[in-house]
mmCIF file with all atom_site columns, C-alpha atoms in Angstrom:
data_model
loop_
_atom_site.group_PDB
_atom_site.id
_atom_site.type_symbol
_atom_site.label_atom_id
_atom_site.label_alt_id
_atom_site.label_comp_id
_atom_site.label_asym_id
_atom_site.label_entity_id
_atom_site.label_seq_id
_atom_site.pdbx_PDB_ins_code
_atom_site.Cartn_x
_atom_site.Cartn_y
_atom_site.Cartn_z
_atom_site.occupancy
_atom_site.B_iso_or_equiv
_atom_site.pdbx_formal_charge
_atom_site.auth_seq_id
_atom_site.auth_comp_id
_atom_site.auth_asym_id
_atom_site.auth_atom_id
_atom_site.pdbx_PDB_model_num
ATOM 1   C CA . UNK Q 1 1   ? -37.659 59.400 33.786 1.00 56.00 ? 152 UNK Q CA 1
ATOM 2   C CA . UNK Q 1 2   ? -37.114 55.650 32.203 1.00 63.00 ? 153 UNK Q CA 1
ATOM 3   C CA . UNK Q 1 3   ? -35.444 53.621 35.079 1.00 58.00 ? 154 UNK Q CA 1
ATOM 4   C CA . UNK Q 1 4   ? -32.405 54.438 33.076 1.00 59.00 ? 155 UNK Q CA 1
ATOM 5   C CA . UNK Q 1 5   ? -32.125 57.953 35.390 1.00 61.00 ? 156 UNK Q CA 1
ATOM 6   C CA . UNK Q 1 6   ? -32.720 55.208 38.683 1.00 64.00 ? 157 UNK Q CA 1
ATOM 7   C CA . UNK Q 1 7   ? -30.049 55.553 41.472 1.00 62.00 ? 158 UNK Q CA 1
ATOM 8   C CA . UNK Q 1 8   ? -29.146 52.301 40.803 1.00 61.00 ? 159 UNK Q CA 1
ATOM 9   C CA . UNK Q 1 9   ? -28.204 52.804 37.427 1.00 57.00 ? 160 UNK Q CA 1
ATOM 10  C CA . UNK Q 1 10  ? -26.233 55.898 38.699 1.00 58.00 ? 161 UNK Q CA 1
ATOM 11  C CA . UNK Q 1 11  ? -24.183 54.152 40.829 1.00 58.00 ? 162 UNK Q CA 1
ATOM 12  C CA . UNK Q 1 12  ? -24.148 50.947 39.781 1.00 62.00 ? 163 UNK Q CA 1
ATOM 13  C CA . UNK Q 1 13  ? -22.817 52.439 36.442 1.00 62.00 ? 164 UNK Q CA 1
ATOM 14  C CA . UNK Q 1 14  ? -23.293 48.683 34.120 1.00 75.00 ? 165 UNK Q CA 1
ATOM 15  C CA . UNK Q 1 15  ? -23.501 47.750 31.027 1.00 78.00 ? 166 UNK Q CA 1
ATOM 16  C CA . UNK Q 1 16  ? -25.272 44.490 28.764 1.00 79.00 ? 167 UNK Q CA 1
ATOM 17  C CA . UNK Q 1 17  ? -21.977 42.877 27.995 1.00 73.00 ? 168 UNK Q CA 1
ATOM 18  C CA . UNK Q 1 18  ? -23.881 41.906 24.772 1.00 72.00 ? 169 UNK Q CA 1
ATOM 19  C CA . UNK Q 1 19  ? -25.318 45.843 22.964 1.00 81.00 ? 170 UNK Q CA 1
ATOM 20  C CA . UNK Q 1 20  ? -23.671 48.109 26.661 1.00 81.00 ? 171 UNK Q CA 1
ATOM 21  C CA . UNK Q 1 21  ? -27.709 49.135 26.881 1.00 83.00 ? 172 UNK Q CA 1
ATOM 22  C CA . UNK Q 1 22  ? -27.118 50.289 30.906 1.00 81.00 ? 173 UNK Q CA 1
ATOM 23  C CA . UNK Q 1 23  ? -28.585 47.508 33.598 1.00 81.00 ? 174 UNK Q CA 1
ATOM 24  C CA . UNK Q 1 24  ? -30.108 47.520 36.684 1.00 76.00 ? 175 UNK Q CA 1
ATOM 25  C CA . UNK Q 1 25  ? -31.904 44.685 37.643 1.00 77.00 ? 176 UNK Q CA 1
ATOM 26  C CA . UNK Q 1 26  ? -30.430 42.317 39.221 1.00 77.00 ? 177 UNK Q CA 1
ATOM 27  C CA . UNK Q 1 27  ? -29.874 39.115 37.431 1.00 77.00 ? 178 UNK Q CA 1
ATOM 28  C CA . UNK Q 1 28  ? -28.439 41.005 34.753 1.00 81.00 ? 179 UNK Q CA 1
ATOM 29  C CA . UNK Q 1 29  ? -25.652 42.542 36.393 1.00 78.00 ? 180 UNK Q CA 1
ATOM 30  C CA . UNK Q 1 30  ? -24.833 38.848 38.004 1.00 77.00 ? 181 UNK Q CA 1
ATOM 31  C CA . UNK Q 1 31  ? -23.877 38.089 34.744 1.00 76.00 ? 182 UNK Q CA 1
ATOM 32  C CA . UNK Q 1 32  ? -23.178 41.376 33.183 1.00 79.00 ? 183 UNK Q CA 1
ATOM 33  C CA . UNK Q 1 33  ? -26.292 40.659 30.725 1.00 79.00 ? 184 UNK Q CA 1
ATOM 34  C CA . UNK Q 1 34  ? -29.401 43.371 29.819 1.00 82.00 ? 185 UNK Q CA 1
ATOM 35  C CA . UNK Q 1 35  ? -32.533 40.789 29.885 1.00 81.00 ? 186 UNK Q CA 1
ATOM 36  C CA . UNK Q 1 36  ? -32.948 42.464 26.233 1.00 82.00 ? 187 UNK Q CA 1
ATOM 37  C CA . UNK Q 1 37  ? -30.486 39.932 24.248 1.00 78.00 ? 188 UNK Q CA 1
ATOM 38  C CA . UNK Q 1 38  ? -30.491 36.865 27.061 1.00 74.00 ? 189 UNK Q CA 1
ATOM 39  C CA . UNK Q 1 39  ? -33.741 36.920 26.567 1.00 65.00 ? 190 UNK Q CA 1
ATOM 40  C CA . UNK Q 1 40  ? -35.101 33.413 28.693 1.00 62.00 ? 191 UNK Q CA 1
ATOM 41  C CA . UNK Q 1 41  ? -30.832 33.232 30.459 1.00 64.00 ? 192 UNK Q CA 1
ATOM 42  C CA . UNK Q 1 42  ? -32.315 34.046 34.178 1.00 65.00 ? 193 UNK Q CA 1
ATOM 43  C CA . UNK Q 1 43  ? -28.299 32.276 34.931 1.00 69.00 ? 194 UNK Q CA 1
ATOM 44  C CA . UNK Q 1 44  ? -30.043 30.219 37.567 1.00 73.00 ? 195 UNK Q CA 1
ATOM 45  C CA . UNK Q 1 45  ? -31.655 33.028 39.589 1.00 79.00 ? 196 UNK Q CA 1
ATOM 46  C CA . UNK Q 1 46  ? -35.379 32.353 40.738 1.00 84.00 ? 197 UNK Q CA 1
ATOM 47  C CA . UNK Q 1 47  ? -37.808 35.474 40.409 1.00 82.00 ? 198 UNK Q CA 1
ATOM 48  C CA . UNK Q 1 48  ? -38.053 35.442 43.891 1.00 90.00 ? 199 UNK Q CA 1
ATOM 49  C CA . UNK Q 1 49  ? -34.257 35.935 44.501 1.00 90.00 ? 200 UNK Q CA 1
ATOM 50  C CA . UNK Q 1 50  ? -33.916 38.826 41.851 1.00 84.00 ? 201 UNK Q CA 1
ATOM 51  C CA . UNK Q 1 51  ? -36.991 41.170 43.924 1.00 87.00 ? 202 UNK Q CA 1
ATOM 52  C CA . UNK Q 1 52  ? -34.781 40.227 47.247 1.00 92.00 ? 203 UNK Q CA 1
ATOM 53  C CA . UNK Q 1 53  ? -32.081 40.934 44.765 1.00 88.00 ? 204 UNK Q CA 1
ATOM 54  C CA . UNK Q 1 54  ? -33.358 43.781 43.541 1.00 85.00 ? 205 UNK Q CA 1
ATOM 55  C CA . UNK Q 1 55  ? -34.059 46.158 47.090 1.00 90.00 ? 206 UNK Q CA 1
ATOM 56  C CA . UNK Q 1 56  ? -31.400 45.064 48.222 1.00 92.00 ? 207 UNK Q CA 1
ATOM 57  C CA . UNK Q 1 57  ? -29.504 47.270 45.224 1.00 87.00 ? 208 UNK Q CA 1
ATOM 58  C CA . UNK Q 1 58  ? -31.786 49.961 45.834 1.00 87.00 ? 209 UNK Q CA 1
ATOM 59  C CA . UNK Q 1 59  ? -30.798 49.626 49.364 1.00 91.00 ? 210 UNK Q CA 1
ATOM 60  C CA . UNK Q 1 60  ? -27.371 50.283 49.114 1.00 89.00 ? 211 UNK Q CA 1
ATOM 61  C CA . UNK Q 1 61  ? -27.417 52.820 45.901 1.00 84.00 ? 212 UNK Q CA 1
ATOM 62  C CA . UNK Q 1 62  ? -29.719 54.820 48.969 1.00 86.00 ? 213 UNK Q CA 1
ATOM 63  C CA . UNK Q 1 63  ? -27.977 53.626 52.633 1.00 87.00 ? 214 UNK Q CA 1
ATOM 64  C CA . UNK Q 1 64  ? -24.856 54.996 49.544 1.00 83.00 ? 215 UNK Q CA 1
ATOM 65  C CA . UNK Q 1 65  ? -25.605 58.379 48.719 1.00 80.00 ? 216 UNK Q CA 1
ATOM 66  C CA . UNK Q 1 66  ? -26.359 59.005 52.498 1.00 81.00 ? 217 UNK Q CA 1
ATOM 67  C CA . UNK Q 1 67  ? -23.315 57.332 54.058 1.00 79.00 ? 218 UNK Q CA 1
ATOM 68  C CA . UNK Q 1 68  ? -24.457 54.726 55.608 1.00 85.00 ? 219 UNK Q CA 1
ATOM 69  C CA . UNK Q 1 69  ? -21.681 52.571 55.231 1.00 85.00 ? 220 UNK Q CA 1
ATOM 70  C CA . UNK Q 1 70  ? -22.054 49.988 57.323 1.00 90.00 ? 221 UNK Q CA 1
ATOM 71  C CA . UNK Q 1 71  ? -25.362 49.318 55.698 1.00 92.00 ? 222 UNK Q CA 1
ATOM 72  C CA . UNK Q 1 72  ? -23.732 49.130 52.047 1.00 90.00 ? 223 UNK Q CA 1
ATOM 73  C CA . UNK Q 1 73  ? -21.401 46.944 53.596 1.00 92.00 ? 224 UNK Q CA 1
ATOM 74  C CA . UNK Q 1 74  ? -24.567 44.793 54.903 1.00 96.00 ? 225 UNK Q CA 1
ATOM 75  C CA . UNK Q 1 75  ? -26.371 44.562 51.796 1.00 94.00 ? 226 UNK Q CA 1
ATOM 76  C CA . UNK Q 1 76  ? -24.092 43.577 49.503 1.00 93.00 ? 227 UNK Q CA 1
ATOM 77  C CA . UNK Q 1 77  ? -23.217 40.536 52.305 1.00 96.00 ? 228 UNK Q CA 1
ATOM 78  C CA . UNK Q 1 78  ? -27.174 39.888 51.915 1.00 96.00 ? 229 UNK Q CA 1
ATOM 79  C CA . UNK Q 1 79  ? -26.806 39.712 47.861 1.00 93.00 ? 230 UNK Q CA 1
ATOM 80  C CA . UNK Q 1 80  ? -23.958 37.113 49.330 1.00 94.00 ? 231 UNK Q CA 1
ATOM 81  C CA . UNK Q 1 81  ? -26.417 34.981 50.877 1.00 96.00 ? 232 UNK Q CA 1
ATOM 82  C CA . UNK Q 1 82  ? -28.856 35.120 48.687 1.00 93.00 ? 233 UNK Q CA 1
ATOM 83  C CA . UNK Q 1 83  ? -25.900 33.806 45.595 1.00 89.00 ? 234 UNK Q CA 1
ATOM 84  C CA . UNK Q 1 84  ? -25.311 36.817 43.302 1.00 87.00 ? 235 UNK Q CA 1
ATOM 85  C CA . UNK Q 1 85  ? -21.731 37.496 44.428 1.00 89.00 ? 236 UNK Q CA 1
ATOM 86  C CA . UNK Q 1 86  ? -21.031 39.333 41.650 1.00 84.00 ? 237 UNK Q CA 1
ATOM 87  C CA . UNK Q 1 87  ? -23.499 41.348 41.954 1.00 85.00 ? 238 UNK Q CA 1
ATOM 88  C CA . UNK Q 1 88  ? -22.213 41.485 45.379 1.00 90.00 ? 239 UNK Q CA 1
ATOM 89  C CA . UNK Q 1 89  ? -19.300 42.840 45.142 1.00 89.00 ? 240 UNK Q CA 1
ATOM 90  C CA . UNK Q 1 90  ? -19.754 45.256 42.092 1.00 84.00 ? 241 UNK Q CA 1
ATOM 91  C CA . UNK Q 1 91  ? -21.837 47.520 45.163 1.00 86.00 ? 242 UNK Q CA 1
ATOM 92  C CA . UNK Q 1 92  ? -18.949 46.854 46.880 1.00 87.00 ? 243 UNK Q CA 1
ATOM 93  C CA . UNK Q 1 93  ? -16.738 48.338 44.763 1.00 83.00 ? 244 UNK Q CA 1
ATOM 94  C CA . UNK Q 1 94  ? -18.777 50.975 43.132 1.00 78.00 ? 245 UNK Q CA 1
ATOM 95  C CA . UNK Q 1 95  ? -19.655 52.464 46.417 1.00 74.00 ? 246 UNK Q CA 1
ATOM 96  C CA . UNK Q 1 96  ? -16.520 52.284 48.037 1.00 71.00 ? 247 UNK Q CA 1
ATOM 97  C CA . UNK Q 1 97  ? -16.191 56.212 48.195 1.00 60.00 ? 248 UNK Q CA 1
ATOM 98  C CA . UNK Q 1 98  ? -19.947 56.271 50.813 1.00 58.00 ? 249 UNK Q CA 1
ATOM 99  C CA . UNK Q 1 99  ? -17.203 55.941 52.726 1.00 61.00 ? 250 UNK Q CA 1
ATOM 100 C CA . UNK Q 1 100 ? -16.497 59.408 51.919 1.00 61.00 ? 251 UNK Q CA 1
ATOM 101 C CA . UNK Q 1 101 ? -19.732 60.338 53.447 1.00 57.00 ? 252 UNK Q CA 1
ATOM 102 C CA . UNK Q 1 102 ? -19.272 58.320 57.144 1.00 56.00 ? 253 UNK Q CA 1
ATOM 103 C CA . UNK Q 1 103 ? -20.506 61.414 59.018 1.00 61.00 ? 254 UNK Q CA 1
ATOM 104 C CA . UNK Q 1 104 ? -18.001 61.774 61.954 1.00 60.00 ? 255 UNK Q CA 1
ATOM 105 C CA . UNK Q 1 105 ? -18.465 63.030 65.305 1.00 65.00 ? 256 UNK Q CA 1
ATOM 106 C CA . UNK Q 1 106 ? -15.584 64.423 67.579 1.00 69.00 ? 257 UNK Q CA 1
ATOM 107 C CA . UNK Q 1 107 ? -16.348 64.302 71.001 1.00 75.00 ? 258 UNK Q CA 1
ATOM 108 C CA . UNK Q 1 108 ? -13.565 65.974 73.319 1.00 80.00 ? 259 UNK Q CA 1
ATOM 109 C CA . UNK Q 1 109 ? -13.558 64.246 76.691 1.00 79.00 ? 260 UNK Q CA 1
ATOM 110 C CA . UNK Q 1 110 ? -12.138 66.759 79.857 1.00 73.00 ? 261 UNK Q CA 1
#
């Protein structure tokens, strides 16, 4: 099973603007170009930030599947605070349907 089948790819559905191959890592999503096409270009994003954003993207994808809207939003805002606003916006846009999966409990009083 390749990375193309990962939860991030399925939920982000992002493709490289050059070759059209599915992309999932934070730098690729932020600049819209996959690692093979950009070669050494990192968009000024250091390795630690990239790793942190990849973890947050995965956490947001899991939260979206579980209908945890607040966690999706929190992950997106943490990504934004790390300097990747395009990735954060894409997460919020792609995961907006997570609200439909939110667990709602109705309690009748008196």
